[in-house]
Coordinates of C-alpha atoms and ligand atoms in Angstrom, one line a residue:
X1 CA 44.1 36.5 31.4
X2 CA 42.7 32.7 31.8
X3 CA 44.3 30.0 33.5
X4 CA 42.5 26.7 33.5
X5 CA 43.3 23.9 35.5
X6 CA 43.2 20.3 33.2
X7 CA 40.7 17.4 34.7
X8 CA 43.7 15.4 34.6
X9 CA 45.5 17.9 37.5
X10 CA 48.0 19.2 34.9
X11 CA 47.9 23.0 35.0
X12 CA 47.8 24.5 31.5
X13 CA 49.6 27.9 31.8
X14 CA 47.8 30.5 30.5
X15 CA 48.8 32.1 27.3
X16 CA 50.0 35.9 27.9
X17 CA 47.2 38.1 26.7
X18 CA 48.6 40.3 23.9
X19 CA 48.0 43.5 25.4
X20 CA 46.3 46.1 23.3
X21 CA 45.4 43.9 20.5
X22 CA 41.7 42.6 22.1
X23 CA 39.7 45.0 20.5
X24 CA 36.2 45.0 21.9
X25 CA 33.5 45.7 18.6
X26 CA 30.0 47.5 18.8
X27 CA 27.4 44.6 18.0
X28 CA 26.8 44.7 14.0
X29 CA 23.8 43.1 13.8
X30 CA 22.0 42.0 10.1
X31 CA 18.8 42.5 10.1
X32 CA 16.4 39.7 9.7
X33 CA 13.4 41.8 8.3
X34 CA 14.8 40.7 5.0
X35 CA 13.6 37.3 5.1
X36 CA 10.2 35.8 5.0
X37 CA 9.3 32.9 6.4
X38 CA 5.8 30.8 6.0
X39 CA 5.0 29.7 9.5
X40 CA 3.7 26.3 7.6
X41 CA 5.4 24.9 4.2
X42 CA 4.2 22.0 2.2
X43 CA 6.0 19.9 -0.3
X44 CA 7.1 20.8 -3.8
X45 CA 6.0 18.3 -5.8
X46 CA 5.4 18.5 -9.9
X47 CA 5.4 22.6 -9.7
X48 CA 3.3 22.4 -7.1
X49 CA 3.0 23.0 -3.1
X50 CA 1.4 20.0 -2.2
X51 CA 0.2 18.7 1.5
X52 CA 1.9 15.4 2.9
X53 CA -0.8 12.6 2.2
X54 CA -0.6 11.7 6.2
X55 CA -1.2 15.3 7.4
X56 CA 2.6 15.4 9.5
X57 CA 4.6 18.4 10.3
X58 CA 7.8 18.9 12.4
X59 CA 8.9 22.3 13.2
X60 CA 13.1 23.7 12.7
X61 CA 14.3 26.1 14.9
X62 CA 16.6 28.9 15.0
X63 CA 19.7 26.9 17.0
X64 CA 20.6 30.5 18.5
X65 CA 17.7 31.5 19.9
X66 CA 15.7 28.2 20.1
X67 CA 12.4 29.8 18.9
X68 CA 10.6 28.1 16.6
X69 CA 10.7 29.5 12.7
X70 CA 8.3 27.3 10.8
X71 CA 6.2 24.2 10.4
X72 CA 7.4 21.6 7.6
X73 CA 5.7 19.3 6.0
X74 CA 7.1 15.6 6.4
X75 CA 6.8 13.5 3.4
X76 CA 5.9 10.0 3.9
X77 CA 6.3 6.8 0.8
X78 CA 3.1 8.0 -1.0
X79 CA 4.7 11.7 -1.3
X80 CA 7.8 10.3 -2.0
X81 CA 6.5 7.9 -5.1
X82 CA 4.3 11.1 -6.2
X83 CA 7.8 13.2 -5.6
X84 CA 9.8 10.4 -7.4
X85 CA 6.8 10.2 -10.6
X86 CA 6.4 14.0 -11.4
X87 CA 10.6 14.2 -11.8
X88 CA 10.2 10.6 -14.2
X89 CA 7.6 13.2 -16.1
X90 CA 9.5 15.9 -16.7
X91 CA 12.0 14.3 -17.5
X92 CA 10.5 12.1 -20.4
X93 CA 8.7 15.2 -20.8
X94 CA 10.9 18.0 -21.0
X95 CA 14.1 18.2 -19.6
X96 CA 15.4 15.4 -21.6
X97 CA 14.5 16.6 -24.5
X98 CA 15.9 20.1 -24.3
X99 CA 19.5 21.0 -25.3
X100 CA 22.4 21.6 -23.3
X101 CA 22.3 25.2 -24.5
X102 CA 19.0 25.6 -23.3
X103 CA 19.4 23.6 -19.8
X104 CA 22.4 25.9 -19.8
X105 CA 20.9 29.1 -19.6
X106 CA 18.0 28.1 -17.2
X107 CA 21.0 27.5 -14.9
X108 CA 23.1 30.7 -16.0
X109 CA 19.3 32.4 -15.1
X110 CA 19.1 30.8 -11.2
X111 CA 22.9 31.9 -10.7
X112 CA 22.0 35.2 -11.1
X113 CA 18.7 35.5 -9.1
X114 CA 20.8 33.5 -6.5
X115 CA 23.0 36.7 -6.5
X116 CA 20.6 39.0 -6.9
X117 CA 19.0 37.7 -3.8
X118 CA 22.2 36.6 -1.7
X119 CA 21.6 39.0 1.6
X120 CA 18.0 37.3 1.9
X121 CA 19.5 33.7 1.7
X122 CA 22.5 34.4 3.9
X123 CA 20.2 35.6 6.6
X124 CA 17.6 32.7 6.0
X125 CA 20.8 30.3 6.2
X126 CA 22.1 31.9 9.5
X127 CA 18.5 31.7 11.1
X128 CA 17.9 27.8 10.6
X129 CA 21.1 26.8 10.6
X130 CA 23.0 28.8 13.7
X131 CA 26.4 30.1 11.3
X132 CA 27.9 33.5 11.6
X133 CA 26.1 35.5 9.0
X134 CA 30.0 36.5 8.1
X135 CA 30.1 32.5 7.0
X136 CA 27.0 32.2 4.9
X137 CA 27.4 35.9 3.7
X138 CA 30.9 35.6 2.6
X139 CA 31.6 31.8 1.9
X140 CA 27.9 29.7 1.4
X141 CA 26.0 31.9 -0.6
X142 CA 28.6 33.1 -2.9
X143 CA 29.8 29.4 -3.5
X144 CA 26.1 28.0 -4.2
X145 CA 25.8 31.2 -6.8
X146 CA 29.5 29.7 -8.3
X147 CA 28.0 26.5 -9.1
X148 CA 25.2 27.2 -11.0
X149 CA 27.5 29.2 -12.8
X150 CA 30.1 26.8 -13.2
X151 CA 27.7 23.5 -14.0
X152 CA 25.5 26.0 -16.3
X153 CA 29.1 26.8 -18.4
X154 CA 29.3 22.5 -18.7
X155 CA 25.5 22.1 -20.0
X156 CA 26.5 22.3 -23.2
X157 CA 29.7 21.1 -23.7
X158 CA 29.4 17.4 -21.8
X159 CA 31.1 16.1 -25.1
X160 CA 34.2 17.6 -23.9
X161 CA 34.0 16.5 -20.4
X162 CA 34.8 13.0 -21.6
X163 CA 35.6 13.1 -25.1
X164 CA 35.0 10.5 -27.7
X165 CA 31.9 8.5 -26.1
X166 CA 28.6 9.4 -26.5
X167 CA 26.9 10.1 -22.8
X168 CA 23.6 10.1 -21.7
X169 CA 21.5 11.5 -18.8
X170 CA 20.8 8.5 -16.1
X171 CA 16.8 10.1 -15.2
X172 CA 15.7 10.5 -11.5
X173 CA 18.6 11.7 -9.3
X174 CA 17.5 11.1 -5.2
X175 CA 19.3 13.6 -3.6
X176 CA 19.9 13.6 0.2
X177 CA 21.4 16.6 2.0
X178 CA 23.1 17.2 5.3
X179 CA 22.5 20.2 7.9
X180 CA 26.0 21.9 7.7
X181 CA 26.1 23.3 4.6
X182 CA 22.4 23.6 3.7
X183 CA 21.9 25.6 0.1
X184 CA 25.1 24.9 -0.9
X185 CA 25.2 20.7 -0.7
X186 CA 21.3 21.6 -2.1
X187 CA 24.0 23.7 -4.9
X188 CA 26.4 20.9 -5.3
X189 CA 23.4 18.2 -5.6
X190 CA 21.5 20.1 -7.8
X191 CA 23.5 22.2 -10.4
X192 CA 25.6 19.1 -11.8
X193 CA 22.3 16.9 -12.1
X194 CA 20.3 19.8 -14.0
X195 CA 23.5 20.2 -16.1
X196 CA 23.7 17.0 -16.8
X197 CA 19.8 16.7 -17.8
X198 CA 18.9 14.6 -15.2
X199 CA 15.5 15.7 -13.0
X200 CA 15.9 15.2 -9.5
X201 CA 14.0 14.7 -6.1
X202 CA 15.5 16.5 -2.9
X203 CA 15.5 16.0 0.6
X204 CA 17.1 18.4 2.9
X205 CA 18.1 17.7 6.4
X206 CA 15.1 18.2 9.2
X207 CA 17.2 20.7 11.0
X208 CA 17.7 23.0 7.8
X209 CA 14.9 22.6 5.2
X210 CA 14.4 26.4 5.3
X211 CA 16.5 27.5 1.9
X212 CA 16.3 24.9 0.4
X213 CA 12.9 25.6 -0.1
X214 CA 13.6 29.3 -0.7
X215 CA 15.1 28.2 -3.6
X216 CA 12.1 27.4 -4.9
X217 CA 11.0 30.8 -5.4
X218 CA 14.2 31.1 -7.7
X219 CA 13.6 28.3 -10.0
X220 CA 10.1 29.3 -10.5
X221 CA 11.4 33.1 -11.5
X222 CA 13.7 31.2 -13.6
X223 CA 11.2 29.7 -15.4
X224 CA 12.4 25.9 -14.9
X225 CA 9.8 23.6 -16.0
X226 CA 7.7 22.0 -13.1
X227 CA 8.9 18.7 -11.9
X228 CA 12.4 19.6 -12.9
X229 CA 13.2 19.8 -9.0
X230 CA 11.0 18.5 -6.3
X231 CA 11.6 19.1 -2.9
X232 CA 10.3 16.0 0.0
X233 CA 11.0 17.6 3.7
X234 CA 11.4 14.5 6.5
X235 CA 13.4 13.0 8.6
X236 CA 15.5 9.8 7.6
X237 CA 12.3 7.6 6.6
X238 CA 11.6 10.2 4.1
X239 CA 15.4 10.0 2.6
X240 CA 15.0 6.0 3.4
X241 CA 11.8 5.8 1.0
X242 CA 13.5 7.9 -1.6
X243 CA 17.2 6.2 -2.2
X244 CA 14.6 3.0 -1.8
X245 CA 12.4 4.2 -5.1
X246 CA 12.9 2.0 -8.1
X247 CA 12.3 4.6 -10.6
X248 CA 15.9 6.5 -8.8
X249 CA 18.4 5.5 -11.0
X250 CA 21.3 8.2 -9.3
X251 CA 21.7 8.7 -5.1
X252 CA 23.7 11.7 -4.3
X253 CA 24.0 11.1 -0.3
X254 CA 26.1 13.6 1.6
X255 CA 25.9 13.0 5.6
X256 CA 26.8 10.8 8.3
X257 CA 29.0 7.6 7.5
X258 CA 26.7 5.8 9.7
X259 CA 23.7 6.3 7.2
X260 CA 26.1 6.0 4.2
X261 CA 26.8 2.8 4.5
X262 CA 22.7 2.0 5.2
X263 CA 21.8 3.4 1.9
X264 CA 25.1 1.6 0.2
X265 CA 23.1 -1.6 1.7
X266 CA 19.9 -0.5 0.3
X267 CA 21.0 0.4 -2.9
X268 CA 23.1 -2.7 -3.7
X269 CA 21.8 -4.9 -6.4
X270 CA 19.7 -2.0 -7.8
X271 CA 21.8 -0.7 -10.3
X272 CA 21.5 2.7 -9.0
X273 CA 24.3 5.0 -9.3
X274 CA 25.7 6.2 -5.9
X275 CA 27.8 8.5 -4.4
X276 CA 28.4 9.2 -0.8
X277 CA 30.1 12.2 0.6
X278 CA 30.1 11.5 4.6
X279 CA 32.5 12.4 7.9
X280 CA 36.3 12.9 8.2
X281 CA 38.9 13.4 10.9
X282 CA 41.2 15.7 8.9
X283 CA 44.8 16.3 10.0
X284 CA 46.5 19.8 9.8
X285 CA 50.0 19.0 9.4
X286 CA 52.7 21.8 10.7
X287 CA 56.1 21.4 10.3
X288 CA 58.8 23.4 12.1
X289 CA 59.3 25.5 9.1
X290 CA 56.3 27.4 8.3
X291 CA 54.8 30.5 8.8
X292 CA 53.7 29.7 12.1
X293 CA 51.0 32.7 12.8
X294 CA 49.4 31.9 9.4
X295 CA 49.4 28.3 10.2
X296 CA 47.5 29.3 13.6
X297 CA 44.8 31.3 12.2
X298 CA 44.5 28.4 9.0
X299 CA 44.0 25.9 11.8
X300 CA 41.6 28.7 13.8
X301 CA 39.6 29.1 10.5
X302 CA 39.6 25.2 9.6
X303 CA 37.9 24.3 13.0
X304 CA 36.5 26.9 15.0
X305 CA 34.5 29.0 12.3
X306 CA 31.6 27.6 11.7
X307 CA 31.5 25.8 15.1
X308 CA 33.2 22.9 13.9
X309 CA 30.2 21.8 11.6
X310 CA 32.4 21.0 8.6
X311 CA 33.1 17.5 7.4
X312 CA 36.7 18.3 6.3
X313 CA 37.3 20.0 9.4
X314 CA 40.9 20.3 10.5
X315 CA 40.0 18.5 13.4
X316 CA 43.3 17.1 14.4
X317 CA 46.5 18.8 14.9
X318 CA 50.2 17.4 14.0
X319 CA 52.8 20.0 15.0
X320 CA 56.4 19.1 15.1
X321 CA 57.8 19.1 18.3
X322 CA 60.6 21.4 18.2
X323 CA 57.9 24.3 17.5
X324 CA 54.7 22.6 19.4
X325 CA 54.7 24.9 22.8
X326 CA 55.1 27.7 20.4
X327 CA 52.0 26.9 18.2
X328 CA 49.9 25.4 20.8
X329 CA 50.5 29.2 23.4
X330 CA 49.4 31.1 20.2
X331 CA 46.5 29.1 19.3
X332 CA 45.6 29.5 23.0
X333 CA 46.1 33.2 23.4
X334 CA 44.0 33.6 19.5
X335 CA 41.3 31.2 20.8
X336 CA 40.1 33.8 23.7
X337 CA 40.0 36.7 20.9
X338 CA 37.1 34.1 19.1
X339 CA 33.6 35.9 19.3
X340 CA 30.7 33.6 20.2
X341 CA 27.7 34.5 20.2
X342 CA 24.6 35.8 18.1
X343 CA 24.9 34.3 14.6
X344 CA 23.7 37.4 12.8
X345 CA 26.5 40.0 14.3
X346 CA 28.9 40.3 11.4
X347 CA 31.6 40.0 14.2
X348 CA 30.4 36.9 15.4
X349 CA 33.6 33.9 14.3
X350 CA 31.8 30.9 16.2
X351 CA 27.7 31.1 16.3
X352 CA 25.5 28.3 17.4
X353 CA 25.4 24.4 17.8
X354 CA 23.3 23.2 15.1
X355 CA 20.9 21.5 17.3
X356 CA 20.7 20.6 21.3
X357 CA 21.5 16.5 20.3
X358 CA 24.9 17.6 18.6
X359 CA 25.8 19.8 21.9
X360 CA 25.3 16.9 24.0
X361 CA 26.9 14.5 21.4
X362 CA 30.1 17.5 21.8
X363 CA 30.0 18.2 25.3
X364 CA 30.2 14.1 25.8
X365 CA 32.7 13.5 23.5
X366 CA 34.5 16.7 25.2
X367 CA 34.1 14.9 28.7
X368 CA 35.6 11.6 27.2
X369 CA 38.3 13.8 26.2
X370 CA 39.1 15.1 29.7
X371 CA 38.6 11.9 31.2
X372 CA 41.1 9.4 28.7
X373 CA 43.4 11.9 30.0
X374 CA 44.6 14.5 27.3
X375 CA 45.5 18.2 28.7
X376 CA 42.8 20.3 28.2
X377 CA 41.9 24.1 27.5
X378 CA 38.9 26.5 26.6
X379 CA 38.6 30.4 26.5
X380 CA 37.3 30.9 29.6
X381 CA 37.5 34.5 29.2
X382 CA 34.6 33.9 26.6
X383 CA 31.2 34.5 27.6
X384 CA 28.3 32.6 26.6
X385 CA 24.9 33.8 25.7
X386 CA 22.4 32.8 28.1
X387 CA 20.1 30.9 25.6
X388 CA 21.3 29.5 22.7
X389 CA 22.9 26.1 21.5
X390 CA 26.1 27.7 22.5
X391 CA 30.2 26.2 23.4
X392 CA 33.2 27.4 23.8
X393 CA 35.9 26.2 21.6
X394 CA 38.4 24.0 23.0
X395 CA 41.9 22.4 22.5
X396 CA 43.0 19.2 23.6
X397 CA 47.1 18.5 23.3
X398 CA 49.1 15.8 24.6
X399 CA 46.6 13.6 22.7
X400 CA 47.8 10.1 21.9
X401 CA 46.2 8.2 18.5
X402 CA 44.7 5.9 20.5
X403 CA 42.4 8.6 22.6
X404 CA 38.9 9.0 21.5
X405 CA 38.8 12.8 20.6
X406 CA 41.6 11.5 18.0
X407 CA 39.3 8.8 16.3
X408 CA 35.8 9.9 16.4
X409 CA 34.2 12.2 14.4
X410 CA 32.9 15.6 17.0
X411 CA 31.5 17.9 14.4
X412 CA 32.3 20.8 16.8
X413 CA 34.6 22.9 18.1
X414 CA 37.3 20.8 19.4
X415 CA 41.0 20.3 18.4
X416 CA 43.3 17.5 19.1
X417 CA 46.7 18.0 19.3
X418 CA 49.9 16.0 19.7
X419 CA 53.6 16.5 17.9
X420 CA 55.8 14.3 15.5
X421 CA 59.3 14.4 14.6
X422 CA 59.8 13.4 11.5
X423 CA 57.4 13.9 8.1
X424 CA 57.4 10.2 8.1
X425 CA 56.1 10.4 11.6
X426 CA 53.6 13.1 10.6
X427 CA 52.4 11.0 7.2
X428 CA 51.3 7.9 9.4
X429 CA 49.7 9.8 12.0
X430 CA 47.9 11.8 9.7
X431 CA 47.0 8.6 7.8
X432 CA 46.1 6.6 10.9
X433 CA 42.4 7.0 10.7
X434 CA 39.4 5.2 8.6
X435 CA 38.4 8.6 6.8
X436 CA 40.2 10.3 4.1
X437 CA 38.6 13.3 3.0
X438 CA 41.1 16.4 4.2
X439 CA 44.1 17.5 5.1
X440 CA 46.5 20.8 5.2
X441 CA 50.1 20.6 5.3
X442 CA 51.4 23.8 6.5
X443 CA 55.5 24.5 5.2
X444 CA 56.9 26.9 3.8
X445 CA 59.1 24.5 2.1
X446 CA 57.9 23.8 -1.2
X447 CA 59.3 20.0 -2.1
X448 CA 57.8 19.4 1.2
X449 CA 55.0 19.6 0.5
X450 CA 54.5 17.8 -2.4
X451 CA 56.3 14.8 -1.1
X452 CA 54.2 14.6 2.0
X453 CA 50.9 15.3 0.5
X454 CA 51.9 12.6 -2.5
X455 CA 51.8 10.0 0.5
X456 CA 48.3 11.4 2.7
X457 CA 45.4 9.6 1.9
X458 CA 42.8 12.4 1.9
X459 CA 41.1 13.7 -1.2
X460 CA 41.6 17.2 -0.9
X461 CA 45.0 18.3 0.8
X462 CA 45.5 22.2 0.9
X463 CA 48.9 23.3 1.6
X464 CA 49.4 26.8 3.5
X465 CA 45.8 27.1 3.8
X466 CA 42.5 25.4 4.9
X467 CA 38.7 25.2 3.6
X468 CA 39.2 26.9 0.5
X469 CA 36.3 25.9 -2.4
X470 CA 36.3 26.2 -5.5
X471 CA 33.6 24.7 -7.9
X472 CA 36.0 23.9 -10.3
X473 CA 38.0 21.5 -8.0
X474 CA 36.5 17.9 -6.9
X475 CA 35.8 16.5 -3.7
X476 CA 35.6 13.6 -1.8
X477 CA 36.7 11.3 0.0
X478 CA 39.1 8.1 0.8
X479 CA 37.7 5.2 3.0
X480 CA 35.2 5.7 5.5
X481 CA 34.6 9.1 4.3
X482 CA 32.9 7.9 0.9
X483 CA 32.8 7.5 -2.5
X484 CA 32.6 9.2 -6.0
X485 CA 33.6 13.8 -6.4
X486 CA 31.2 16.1 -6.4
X487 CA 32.8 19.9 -8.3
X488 CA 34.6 19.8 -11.0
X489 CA 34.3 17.9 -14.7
X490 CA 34.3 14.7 -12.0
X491 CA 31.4 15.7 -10.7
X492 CA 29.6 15.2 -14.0
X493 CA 30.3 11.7 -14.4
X494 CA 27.9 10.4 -11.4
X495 CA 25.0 11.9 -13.3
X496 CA 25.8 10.7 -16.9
X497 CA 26.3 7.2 -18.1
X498 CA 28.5 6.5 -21.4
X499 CA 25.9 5.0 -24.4
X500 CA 26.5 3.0 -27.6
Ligands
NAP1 P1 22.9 12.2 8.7 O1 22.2 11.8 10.0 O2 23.7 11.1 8.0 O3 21.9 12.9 7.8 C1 22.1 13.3 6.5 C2 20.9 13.2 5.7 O4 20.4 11.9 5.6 C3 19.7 13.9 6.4 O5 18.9 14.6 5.4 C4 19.0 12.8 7.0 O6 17.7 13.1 7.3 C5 19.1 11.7 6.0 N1 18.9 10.4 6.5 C6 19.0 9.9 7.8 N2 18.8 8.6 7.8 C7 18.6 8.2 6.5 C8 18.3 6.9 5.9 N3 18.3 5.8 6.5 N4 18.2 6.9 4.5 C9 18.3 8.0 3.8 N5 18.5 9.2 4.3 C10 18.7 9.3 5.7 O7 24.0 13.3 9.0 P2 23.8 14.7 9.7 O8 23.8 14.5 11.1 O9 22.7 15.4 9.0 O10 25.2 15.5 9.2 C11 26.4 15.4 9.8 C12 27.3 14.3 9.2 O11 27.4 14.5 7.8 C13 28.7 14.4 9.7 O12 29.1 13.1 10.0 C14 29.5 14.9 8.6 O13 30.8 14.6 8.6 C15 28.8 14.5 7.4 N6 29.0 15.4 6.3 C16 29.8 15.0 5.3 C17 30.0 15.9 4.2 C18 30.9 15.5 3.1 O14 31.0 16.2 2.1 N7 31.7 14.5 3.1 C19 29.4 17.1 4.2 C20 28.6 17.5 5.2 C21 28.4 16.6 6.3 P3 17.3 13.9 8.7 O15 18.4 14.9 9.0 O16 16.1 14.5 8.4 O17 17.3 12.8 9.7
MG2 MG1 16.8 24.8 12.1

């Protein structure tokens, strides 16, 4: 049993531990001898691993263990404009003038090497990126394999997507890519463009290039022409000189609002096509009558798995007040059964920080937290490992709208709670943000549901659940969290324009 004391000098009590039910587990650890991993990796430029003209390299780390994995290659402008010019190739070249069929089946091809080497790229994904092998195994991987799959079936049936105009592929798509989700925002970047017959030019976040470049050995097994996709590794110059390119005519941007609305600056006036998938402060909405123990562990799995690193994370909590001390003692008692720890134990629910910077960013915003006054918890009963971008997970309640854990984006861990009393109460809570891009309405009243999620201004809204995927579905978001779907027949239309 835990019992925390709040900065503010309100004592939490501590939840009763349900005894019998903590089951200790016997480490399950993947093995990493799966994986290989260059200690040095270049650029992929035109079908070809090339060297970065000004000779840089920055090294990503395993976020669990801090060692170092591999040295990267960091493109500067000249790589980028060679990057940008071998996709403007193959795209006169070749890709634009094959058929749908045909682009079709190169992507029905990568799908199934994807599968066929999912256990290598879960583990790869888990290394650089610090999620529980049980995430990247089970959700990541298997989702990147469904789109191929899914844009492969459109390649050659874009006539139907929007029926009775003639469309065209746009050329160079600049694609920019966040740490979070690494192969499978490369997934939802890539497939639709390919589909689409657009070429396209990569960057993948600093922290994460690792799979992203694995992927490479798949479209090369695949057969894809070269130039088709290029890979530039770098840091935000490299994305900077990319979405700044005049032969780009399409920016796919998925990241931080903050460098959103940068490249909506840069790219204004261009023509380009752009679409930006960035931050969120989602709302898990639970009224008095749901199924409160599934709306605990939705909440648990829409916030604490993958350590919070989730755009539409379900990061703040409404609960109506006539059930709140009920929900709020079960989240507590269900938060010290979460498993932190090594990344690659298949029991592991919460693995490692992305990278020390977001800790600190957490543990401030955490501090802030404590210190605007909102009553706090954590799982003390939860033991760190020693080394490691590690945290425990953490509830706020008693939060008011107005606290800074309500309004900021923490990409981590941390849950804040307060109650409402009426669904009109819960509607302009949940919509009293600048994002818009999640939400989950837990009820098990059926009418309920559709009313309130008719009136939440959030572009996916899950009802009885939380951070389910589906490639057939689109998503996006409202306001501050961006423009334009990605999944789905939408997320053709960014990469096709309509012709005479
Ligand atoms: P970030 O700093 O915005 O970085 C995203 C990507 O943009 C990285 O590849 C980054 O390169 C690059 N970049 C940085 N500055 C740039 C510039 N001026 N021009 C062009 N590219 C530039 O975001 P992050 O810290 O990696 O990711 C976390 C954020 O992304 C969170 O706010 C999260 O909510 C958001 N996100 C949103 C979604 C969604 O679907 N809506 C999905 C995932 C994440 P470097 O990393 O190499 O600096
Ligand atoms: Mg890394």
């Amino acid at each position: 049993m835990t019992k925390t004391t709040a900065k503010t000098g309100r004592a939490v009590p501590a939840p009763s531990a349900a005894p019998g039910l903590v089951v200790d587990y016997a480490p399950s650890i993947e093995s990493d001898k799966i994986v290989t991993i260059a200690p040095r990796q270049q650029l992929y430029i035109g079908g070809q691993w090339v060297k970065p003209v000004e000779g840089r390299y920055f090294q990503t780390t395993n976020p669990a263990t801090l060692a170092p994995l591999s040295e990267i290659a960091e493109a500067g402008a000249a790589d980028v404009d060679a990057a940008v010019r071998a996709a403007k190739r193959a795209y006169d070249r070749t890709w634009s003038k094959l058929s749908g069929r045909e682009r079709g089946r190169y992507l029905f091809r990568i799908a199934r090497l994807i599968q066929e080497r999912a256990r290598e790229l879960a583990v790869l994904e888990t290394l650089d990126n610090g999620k529980p092998i049980r995430e990247t195994r089970d959700v990541d991987i298997p989702l990147v394999a469904a789109h191929f799959f899914y844009y492969a079936g459109w390649a050659d049936k874009l006539g139907y997507a929007l029926p009775g105009v003639k469309l065209a592929p746009l050329g160079v798509a600049g694609q920019i890519i966040p740490w979070n989700f690494p192969l499978l925002m490369a997934a939802w970047k890539i497939a639709p463009a390919l589909a689409c017959g657009n070429t396209v030019v990569l960057k993948p976040a600093e922290q994460t290039p690792l799979t992203a470049l694995k992927l490479i050995e798949i479209f090369e097994a695949a057969g894809l022409p070269p130039g088709v996709v290029n890979i530039v590794t770098g840091a935000g110059a490299t994305g900077a000189a990319l979405t700044a390119h005049p032969l780009v005519r399409k920016v796919a941007f998925t990241g931080s609002t903050e460098v959103g609305k940068t490249i909506a600056r840069s790219v204004a006036g261009s023509g380009k096509k752009l679409t930006l998938e960035l931050g969120g402060k989602s709302a898990h909405l639970i009224f008095a009558d749901a199924a409160i123990d599934q709306a605990v562990e939705g909440v648990v799995n829409g916030i604490f798995f993958n350590q919070g690193h989730v755009c539409c994370a379900g990061s703040r909590l409404l609960i109506e007040e006539s059930v709140a001390e009920r929900v709020l003692d079960k989240l507590r008692t269900r938060m010290q059964k979460l498993r932190v720890g090594n990344p690659l134990d298949k029991n592991t629910d919460i693995g490692a920080i992305n990278s020390t910077a977001e800790l600190e960013k957490i543990r401030r915003l955490v501090e802030t937290g404590k210190q605007e006054g909102a009553r706090y918890y954590e799982p003390e009963n939860i033991t760190l490992p020693a080394k490691g971008n590690f945290l425990r997970p953490c509830l706020f309640s008693d939060v008011a709208s107005s606290h800074t854990i309500c309004r900021v984006e923490v990409f981590g861990p941390v849950l804040a709670a307060s109650t409402f009393r009426t669904p009109a109460e819960a509607i302009a809570k949940a919509n009293d943000t600048p994002y818009g891009l999640a939400a989950g309405i837990w009820s098990e009243k059926g009418s309920k549901v559709h009313a309130v999620a008719a009136q939440l201004r959030a572009g996916v809204i899950w009802a009885n659940t939380y951070n389910k995927f589906d490639p057939t579905a689109p998503f996006g978001g409202y306001g501050e969290s961006g423009y334009g779907r990605e999944g789905g027949r939408h997320g053709l239309l960014p990469y096709l324009e309509v012709v005479p």
